[in-house]
Amino acid sequence: MARQTDTTVTNDGITDQYEEYLMPIWKDLHVPVKRATGCTLEDFEGNEYLDLFSGIAVTNVGHGDDAVVEAAKDQLDEFVHGCTYVHPQGPAAELAERLAEVTPGDLQKTFFCNSGTESVEGAIKLARKYTGSKEVIALEMGFHGRTLGSLALTGNKAYKADMAPTINDVAHTPAPYRYRSPYRDADDETFVERTTADLERVIGTHTADDLAAIVVEPVMGEGGIIVPPTGYLRRLKEIARDHGALLIADEVQSGYGRTGELFASEHYDAVPDILTQAKGIANGLPLGAFTAPAEIADAFDSGDHLSTFGGNPVACAAALATIDRLEDEVTANAREQGAWLSEELAALEAEYDVVGEARGIGLMQGLEFVDPSAGTGPAGIAPEPDAEFAKHVGNYLREQGIVAGVGGYYKNVLRLQPPLSIDREGLERGVAGIRDAIDAELEAGR
């Protein structure tokens, strides 16, 4: 079929092309994007939107950051591809050394790939090779990717329907989801003790004493912005050690300044054995990585794991510039603005019964919407989740020129994960928009 060229591109035209030529990837097509700068998206008809989602926590230093763009352009003039694992090249070597400097503890050696999913798959292979064991434990409601291996770790049937994950040796343990936990009223120490006792029970009843790794998101993104209490990750690492296993921290979404520290693990005084990374690592260019101490990393023999495009020099150059920006000022801004945003969202929780809980850390924040008139929800612990209300709030915001995410295990959490360069004015507009959206939905009787 001859290609049809139309010099006048519209939002509807792009949407039609998606429906005609792309396999289904999203139930709703949201804001078509022609260009983006900072925290602003522009569609094909000149409409501008405040971006509070940053492409699912990817453009952490802002869309089109000058330093990142220039670094990528400079590398394009040198060379674009040589396969990192065939031809040693400067950007990958420099980035690997930089990651050894900025990641927690004694993490030293990195394997580069293309995405978060691949980083998780590679980390599992490394853990199995190092320990000689096969079984893996992940969290209920967790998310680790959509390829068949990483999908086996994901604790949500919504992503698994009609699929057949290929890793059979996976068990799941309850997430540290205090709002809907039977231990919700316990102090932090007791909550950690009881939640990790559930993990010990799962190990005793669902495994064959062949544990290679426990995989955890330090802050759970797709699960609904679930933040564990202090001591949780540290206890997970102790349990992993007791069973000869490794702790893998999946920082694909929570890393690169998102929580106000370069990596969320740093909030919890628990250095993981393997750290997976992607999303914000190169501010939008495709790059993933997993990093481990030399002793663990050296369990891989040459050829055990390979990636043709992993460590692409243009993406690595962008990543180096991204880390510079994060260390210079952007992570500190996420910490400062995130503290303000937490207080504002807590005020919404106190004001509106439909806001069951406001939670988050840094600029990884969420509002869980509930129906207080419908009685208690799952396990009779907290009010019924209200996915429809959350969806309507998200739609209202979009109509007012604000883009936010809606997700969570029950699809009832408004997810706020803006570029970390966002200023107070932008956040004030976002909070005012959320308040207006809630008021509008309540007035509509929803």
JSON list of C-alpha atoms in Angstrom, two decimals, residues 300-409:
[
{"chain": "A", "resi": 300, "resn": "PHE", "atom": "CA", "xyz": [28.45, -14.37, 34.74]},
{"chain": "A", "resi": 301, "resn": "ASP", "atom": "CA", "xyz": [30.78, -15.95, 32.23]},
{"chain": "A", "resi": 302, "resn": "SER", "atom": "CA", "xyz": [31.32, -14.25, 28.88]},
{"chain": "A", "resi": 303, "resn": "GLY", "atom": "CA", "xyz": [28.25, -14.86, 26.74]},
{"chain": "A", "resi": 304, "resn": "ASP", "atom": "CA", "xyz": [25.93, -15.85, 29.60]},
{"chain": "A", "resi": 305, "resn": "HIS", "atom": "CA", "xyz": [23.90, -12.74, 28.84]},
{"chain": "A", "resi": 306, "resn": "LEU", "atom": "CA", "xyz": [24.05, -10.38, 25.84]},
{"chain": "A", "resi": 307, "resn": "SER", "atom": "CA", "xyz": [22.18, -7.44, 24.33]},
{"chain": "A", "resi": 308, "resn": "THR", "atom": "CA", "xyz": [22.75, -6.10, 20.82]},
{"chain": "A", "resi": 309, "resn": "PHE", "atom": "CA", "xyz": [21.56, -2.58, 21.59]},
{"chain": "A", "resi": 310, "resn": "GLY", "atom": "CA", "xyz": [22.27, -2.54, 25.34]},
{"chain": "A", "resi": 311, "resn": "GLY", "atom": "CA", "xyz": [24.56, 0.33, 26.31]},
{"chain": "A", "resi": 312, "resn": "ASN", "atom": "CA", "xyz": [23.91, 2.23, 23.09]},
{"chain": "A", "resi": 313, "resn": "PRO", "atom": "CA", "xyz": [26.47, 5.08, 23.06]},
{"chain": "A", "resi": 314, "resn": "VAL", "atom": "CA", "xyz": [23.89, 7.82, 22.42]},
{"chain": "A", "resi": 315, "resn": "ALA", "atom": "CA", "xyz": [21.73, 6.61, 25.32]},
{"chain": "A", "resi": 316, "resn": "CYS", "atom": "CA", "xyz": [24.79, 6.30, 27.57]},
{"chain": "A", "resi": 317, "resn": "ALA", "atom": "CA", "xyz": [25.87, 9.85, 26.75]},
{"chain": "A", "resi": 318, "resn": "ALA", "atom": "CA", "xyz": [22.38, 11.05, 27.63]},
{"chain": "A", "resi": 319, "resn": "ALA", "atom": "CA", "xyz": [22.49, 9.08, 30.88]},
{"chain": "A", "resi": 320, "resn": "LEU", "atom": "CA", "xyz": [25.76, 10.69, 31.93]},
{"chain": "A", "resi": 321, "resn": "ALA", "atom": "CA", "xyz": [24.26, 14.14, 31.37]},
{"chain": "A", "resi": 322, "resn": "THR", "atom": "CA", "xyz": [21.10, 13.10, 33.21]},
{"chain": "A", "resi": 323, "resn": "ILE", "atom": "CA", "xyz": [23.06, 12.02, 36.29]},
{"chain": "A", "resi": 324, "resn": "ASP", "atom": "CA", "xyz": [24.94, 15.32, 36.25]},
{"chain": "A", "resi": 325, "resn": "ARG", "atom": "CA", "xyz": [21.64, 17.23, 36.23]},
{"chain": "A", "resi": 326, "resn": "LEU", "atom": "CA", "xyz": [20.17, 15.05, 38.97]},
{"chain": "A", "resi": 327, "resn": "GLU", "atom": "CA", "xyz": [23.18, 15.53, 41.22]},
{"chain": "A", "resi": 328, "resn": "ASP", "atom": "CA", "xyz": [23.46, 19.22, 40.46]},
{"chain": "A", "resi": 329, "resn": "GLU", "atom": "CA", "xyz": [19.98, 20.36, 41.51]},
{"chain": "A", "resi": 330, "resn": "VAL", "atom": "CA", "xyz": [17.11, 18.24, 40.28]},
{"chain": "A", "resi": 331, "resn": "THR", "atom": "CA", "xyz": [17.06, 15.57, 42.99]},
{"chain": "A", "resi": 332, "resn": "ALA", "atom": "CA", "xyz": [17.16, 18.26, 45.67]},
{"chain": "A", "resi": 333, "resn": "ASN", "atom": "CA", "xyz": [14.21, 19.94, 43.97]},
{"chain": "A", "resi": 334, "resn": "ALA", "atom": "CA", "xyz": [12.30, 16.64, 44.03]},
{"chain": "A", "resi": 335, "resn": "ARG", "atom": "CA", "xyz": [12.95, 16.37, 47.75]},
{"chain": "A", "resi": 336, "resn": "GLU", "atom": "CA", "xyz": [11.84, 19.96, 48.46]},
{"chain": "A", "resi": 337, "resn": "GLN", "atom": "CA", "xyz": [8.80, 20.02, 46.18]},
{"chain": "A", "resi": 338, "resn": "GLY", "atom": "CA", "xyz": [7.83, 16.50, 47.21]},
{"chain": "A", "resi": 339, "resn": "ALA", "atom": "CA", "xyz": [7.66, 17.51, 50.87]},
{"chain": "A", "resi": 340, "resn": "TRP", "atom": "CA", "xyz": [5.32, 20.37, 49.97]},
{"chain": "A", "resi": 341, "resn": "LEU", "atom": "CA", "xyz": [3.19, 18.12, 47.75]},
{"chain": "A", "resi": 342, "resn": "SER", "atom": "CA", "xyz": [2.87, 15.50, 50.51]},
{"chain": "A", "resi": 343, "resn": "GLU", "atom": "CA", "xyz": [1.40, 18.11, 52.84]},
{"chain": "A", "resi": 344, "resn": "GLU", "atom": "CA", "xyz": [-1.05, 19.35, 50.22]},
{"chain": "A", "resi": 345, "resn": "LEU", "atom": "CA", "xyz": [-2.26, 15.84, 49.38]},
{"chain": "A", "resi": 346, "resn": "ALA", "atom": "CA", "xyz": [-2.59, 15.02, 53.08]},
{"chain": "A", "resi": 347, "resn": "ALA", "atom": "CA", "xyz": [-4.86, 18.06, 53.36]},
{"chain": "A", "resi": 348, "resn": "LEU", "atom": "CA", "xyz": [-7.04, 16.64, 50.57]},
{"chain": "A", "resi": 349, "resn": "GLU", "atom": "CA", "xyz": [-7.25, 13.33, 52.46]},
{"chain": "A", "resi": 350, "resn": "ALA", "atom": "CA", "xyz": [-8.39, 15.18, 55.59]},
{"chain": "A", "resi": 351, "resn": "GLU", "atom": "CA", "xyz": [-10.95, 17.21, 53.64]},
{"chain": "A", "resi": 352, "resn": "TYR", "atom": "CA", "xyz": [-12.58, 14.60, 51.40]},
{"chain": "A", "resi": 353, "resn": "ASP", "atom": "CA", "xyz": [-14.01, 11.23, 52.46]},
{"chain": "A", "resi": 354, "resn": "VAL", "atom": "CA", "xyz": [-13.50, 9.98, 48.90]},
{"chain": "A", "resi": 355, "resn": "VAL", "atom": "CA", "xyz": [-9.74, 10.28, 49.38]},
{"chain": "A", "resi": 356, "resn": "GLY", "atom": "CA", "xyz": [-8.97, 7.17, 51.37]},
{"chain": "A", "resi": 357, "resn": "GLU", "atom": "CA", "xyz": [-5.26, 7.81, 51.63]},
{"chain": "A", "resi": 358, "resn": "ALA", "atom": "CA", "xyz": [-2.61, 10.19, 50.33]},
{"chain": "A", "resi": 359, "resn": "ARG", "atom": "CA", "xyz": [0.84, 8.62, 50.26]},
{"chain": "A", "resi": 360, "resn": "GLY", "atom": "CA", "xyz": [4.20, 8.87, 48.61]},
{"chain": "A", "resi": 361, "resn": "ILE", "atom": "CA", "xyz": [7.74, 10.11, 48.90]},
{"chain": "A", "resi": 362, "resn": "GLY", "atom": "CA", "xyz": [9.52, 12.80, 46.93]},
{"chain": "A", "resi": 363, "resn": "LEU", "atom": "CA", "xyz": [7.75, 13.30, 43.61]},
{"chain": "A", "resi": 364, "resn": "MET", "atom": "CA", "xyz": [6.29, 9.80, 43.58]},
{"chain": "A", "resi": 365, "resn": "GLN", "atom": "CA", "xyz": [2.86, 10.49, 45.12]},
{"chain": "A", "resi": 366, "resn": "GLY", "atom": "CA", "xyz": [-0.59, 8.96, 44.98]},
{"chain": "A", "resi": 367, "resn": "LEU", "atom": "CA", "xyz": [-4.19, 9.56, 46.05]},
{"chain": "A", "resi": 368, "resn": "GLU", "atom": "CA", "xyz": [-6.30, 6.46, 46.65]},
{"chain": "A", "resi": 369, "resn": "PHE", "atom": "CA", "xyz": [-9.99, 7.08, 45.91]},
{"chain": "A", "resi": 370, "resn": "VAL", "atom": "CA", "xyz": [-12.68, 5.12, 47.74]},
{"chain": "A", "resi": 371, "resn": "ASP", "atom": "CA", "xyz": [-16.45, 4.94, 48.00]},
{"chain": "A", "resi": 372, "resn": "PRO", "atom": "CA", "xyz": [-17.18, 5.53, 51.69]},
{"chain": "A", "resi": 373, "resn": "SER", "atom": "CA", "xyz": [-20.87, 4.72, 51.18]},
{"chain": "A", "resi": 374, "resn": "ALA", "atom": "CA", "xyz": [-20.20, 1.22, 49.85]},
{"chain": "A", "resi": 375, "resn": "GLY", "atom": "CA", "xyz": [-18.85, -0.29, 53.07]},
{"chain": "A", "resi": 376, "resn": "THR", "atom": "CA", "xyz": [-15.48, -1.91, 53.49]},
{"chain": "A", "resi": 377, "resn": "GLY", "atom": "CA", "xyz": [-13.56, -3.26, 50.54]},
{"chain": "A", "resi": 378, "resn": "PRO", "atom": "CA", "xyz": [-11.17, -6.20, 50.18]},
{"chain": "A", "resi": 379, "resn": "ALA", "atom": "CA", "xyz": [-10.77, -8.17, 53.43]},
{"chain": "A", "resi": 380, "resn": "GLY", "atom": "CA", "xyz": [-13.10, -5.73, 55.15]},
{"chain": "A", "resi": 381, "resn": "ILE", "atom": "CA", "xyz": [-10.23, -3.47, 56.13]},
{"chain": "A", "resi": 382, "resn": "ALA", "atom": "CA", "xyz": [-10.67, -0.12, 54.33]},
{"chain": "A", "resi": 383, "resn": "PRO", "atom": "CA", "xyz": [-13.44, 1.51, 52.27]},
{"chain": "A", "resi": 384, "resn": "GLU", "atom": "CA", "xyz": [-14.30, 0.03, 48.88]},
{"chain": "A", "resi": 385, "resn": "PRO", "atom": "CA", "xyz": [-11.88, 1.11, 46.12]},
{"chain": "A", "resi": 386, "resn": "ASP", "atom": "CA", "xyz": [-13.51, 3.47, 43.62]},
{"chain": "A", "resi": 387, "resn": "ALA", "atom": "CA", "xyz": [-11.86, 3.03, 40.23]},
{"chain": "A", "resi": 388, "resn": "GLU", "atom": "CA", "xyz": [-14.60, 4.94, 38.40]},
{"chain": "A", "resi": 389, "resn": "PHE", "atom": "CA", "xyz": [-14.12, 8.03, 40.55]},
{"chain": "A", "resi": 390, "resn": "ALA", "atom": "CA", "xyz": [-10.36, 7.93, 39.94]},
{"chain": "A", "resi": 391, "resn": "LYS", "atom": "CA", "xyz": [-10.94, 7.55, 36.19]},
{"chain": "A", "resi": 392, "resn": "HIS", "atom": "CA", "xyz": [-13.30, 10.53, 36.14]},
{"chain": "A", "resi": 393, "resn": "VAL", "atom": "CA", "xyz": [-10.79, 12.65, 38.06]},
{"chain": "A", "resi": 394, "resn": "GLY", "atom": "CA", "xyz": [-8.07, 11.75, 35.56]},
{"chain": "A", "resi": 395, "resn": "ASN", "atom": "CA", "xyz": [-10.34, 12.60, 32.63]},
{"chain": "A", "resi": 396, "resn": "TYR", "atom": "CA", "xyz": [-11.38, 15.91, 34.20]},
{"chain": "A", "resi": 397, "resn": "LEU", "atom": "CA", "xyz": [-7.77, 16.89, 34.73]},
{"chain": "A", "resi": 398, "resn": "ARG", "atom": "CA", "xyz": [-6.91, 16.10, 31.13]},
{"chain": "A", "resi": 399, "resn": "GLU", "atom": "CA", "xyz": [-9.79, 18.25, 29.92]},
{"chain": "A", "resi": 400, "resn": "GLN", "atom": "CA", "xyz": [-8.37, 21.08, 32.03]},
{"chain": "A", "resi": 401, "resn": "GLY", "atom": "CA", "xyz": [-4.91, 20.67, 30.51]},
{"chain": "A", "resi": 402, "resn": "ILE", "atom": "CA", "xyz": [-3.28, 18.50, 33.18]},
{"chain": "A", "resi": 403, "resn": "VAL", "atom": "CA", "xyz": [-1.91, 14.99, 32.58]},
{"chain": "A", "resi": 404, "resn": "ALA", "atom": "CA", "xyz": [-1.76, 12.57, 35.54]},
{"chain": "A", "resi": 405, "resn": "GLY", "atom": "CA", "xyz": [-1.73, 8.80, 35.81]},
{"chain": "A", "resi": 406, "resn": "VAL", "atom": "CA", "xyz": [-4.47, 6.54, 37.11]},
{"chain": "A", "resi": 407, "resn": "GLY", "atom": "CA", "xyz": [-3.50, 3.08, 38.30]},
{"chain": "A", "resi": 408, "resn": "GLY", "atom": "CA", "xyz": [-2.84, 0.92, 41.31]},
{"chain": "A", "resi": 409, "resn": "TYR", "atom": "CA", "xyz": [-3.88, -2.69, 41.83]}
]
